[in-house]
C-alpha atoms as one frame of an Amber mdcrd trajectory, in Angstrom:
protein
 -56.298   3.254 -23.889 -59.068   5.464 -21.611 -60.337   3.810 -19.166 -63.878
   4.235 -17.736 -66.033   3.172 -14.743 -69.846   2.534 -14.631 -71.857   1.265
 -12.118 -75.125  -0.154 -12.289 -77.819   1.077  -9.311 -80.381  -2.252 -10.497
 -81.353  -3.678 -12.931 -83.437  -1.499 -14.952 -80.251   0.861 -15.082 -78.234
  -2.205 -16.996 -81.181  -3.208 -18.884 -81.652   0.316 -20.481 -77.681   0.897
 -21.317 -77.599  -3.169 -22.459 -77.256  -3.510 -26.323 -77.617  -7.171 -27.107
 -77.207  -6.905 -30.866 -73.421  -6.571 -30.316 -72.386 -10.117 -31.073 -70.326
  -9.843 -27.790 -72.477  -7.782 -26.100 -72.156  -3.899 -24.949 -73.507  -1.318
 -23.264 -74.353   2.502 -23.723 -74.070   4.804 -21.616 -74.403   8.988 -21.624
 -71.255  11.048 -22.098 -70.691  14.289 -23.206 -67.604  13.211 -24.310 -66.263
  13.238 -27.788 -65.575   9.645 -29.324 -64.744   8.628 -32.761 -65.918   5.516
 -33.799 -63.370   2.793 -33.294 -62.102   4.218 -30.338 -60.830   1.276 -27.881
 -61.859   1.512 -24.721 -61.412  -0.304 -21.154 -64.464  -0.476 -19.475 -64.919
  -1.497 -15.363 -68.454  -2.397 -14.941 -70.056  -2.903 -11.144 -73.122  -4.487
 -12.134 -75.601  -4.703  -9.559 -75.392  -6.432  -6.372 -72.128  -6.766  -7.153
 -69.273  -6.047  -4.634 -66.347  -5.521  -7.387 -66.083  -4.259 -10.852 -65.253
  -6.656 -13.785 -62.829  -5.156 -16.452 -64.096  -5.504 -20.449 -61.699  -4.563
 -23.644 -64.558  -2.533 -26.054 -64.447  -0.352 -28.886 -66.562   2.658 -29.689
 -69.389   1.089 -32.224 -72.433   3.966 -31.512 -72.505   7.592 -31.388 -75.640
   9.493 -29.972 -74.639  13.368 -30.911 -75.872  16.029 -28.984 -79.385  17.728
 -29.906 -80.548  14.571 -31.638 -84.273  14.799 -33.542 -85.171  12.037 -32.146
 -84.544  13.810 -28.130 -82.079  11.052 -27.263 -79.507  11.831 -25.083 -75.688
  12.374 -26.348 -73.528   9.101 -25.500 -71.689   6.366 -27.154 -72.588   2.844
 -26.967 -69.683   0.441 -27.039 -69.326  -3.494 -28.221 -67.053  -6.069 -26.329
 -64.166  -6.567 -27.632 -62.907  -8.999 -24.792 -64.506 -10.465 -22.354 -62.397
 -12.685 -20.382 -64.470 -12.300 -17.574 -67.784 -12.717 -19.088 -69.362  -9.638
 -18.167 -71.786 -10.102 -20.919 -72.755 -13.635 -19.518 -73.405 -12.296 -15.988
 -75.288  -9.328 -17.744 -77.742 -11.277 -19.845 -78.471 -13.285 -16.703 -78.596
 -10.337 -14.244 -81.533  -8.766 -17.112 -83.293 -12.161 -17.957 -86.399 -11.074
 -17.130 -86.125  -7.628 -18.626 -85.165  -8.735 -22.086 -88.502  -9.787 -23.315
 -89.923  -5.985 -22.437 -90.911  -3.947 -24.831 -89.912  -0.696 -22.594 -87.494
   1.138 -24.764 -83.510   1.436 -23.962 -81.213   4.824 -24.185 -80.433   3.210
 -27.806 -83.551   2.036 -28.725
C-alpha cells in the first residue's frame, strides 16, 4: 500500500482539500499521479499547528484528470477508510468556522 504525506500550512489549505460528503471524511489533494479508483492508500496528515502527523487508511474515491473543462486541477480526492486516530474529528474542528463558507474547494 503507497503511502503519502501532506501537510497543511492553515487552515484555509485543509478547508479547500476537505471533502465532508465522505461519510468518514477525506481530503483531496493535487497529484499528477495516476490512480485508479479503489486504490488504497495510507495517508500521514500534519494538520495545522500540529507538531506530528496522524496516519489514516483511505481509498481512492475521486479522480480530477488532467485538462479538465471545468479548469480544475488534476488530483484525486480520497475517503477514510480508517480512522483510528480521528483525523477527521480533529479536521472538522480545526475548519469549524470555514464550513459554513460558500468559497469554493479544489473539488467543489
Amino acid at each position: 500500500m503507497e503511502s503519502i504525506y501532506l501537510e497543511f500550512e492553515n487552515e484555509i489549505d485543509l478547508y479547500e482539500s476537505y471533502m465532508p460528503f465522505f461519510t468518514q471524511g477525506g481530503l483531496f489533494f493535487r497529484t499528477d499521479e495516476l490512480y485508479e479508483m479503489g486504490t488504497e492508500l495510507t495517508l500521514y496528515i500534519i494538520l495545522p499547528d500540529s507538531l506530528e502527523s496522524a496516519c489514516v487508511k483511505a481509498q481512492v474515491s475521486w479522480v480530477t484528470p488532467s485538462e479538465t473543462q471545468n479548469g480544475n486541477d488534476m488530483g484525486i480526492g480520497v475517503s477514510f477508510i480508517e480512522d483510528s486516530g480521528d483525523i477527521n474529528q480533529q479536521i472538522e474542528r480545526a475548519i469549524a468556522r470555514l464550513l459554513v463558507s460558500n468559497t469554493p474547494t479544489l473539488s467543489m
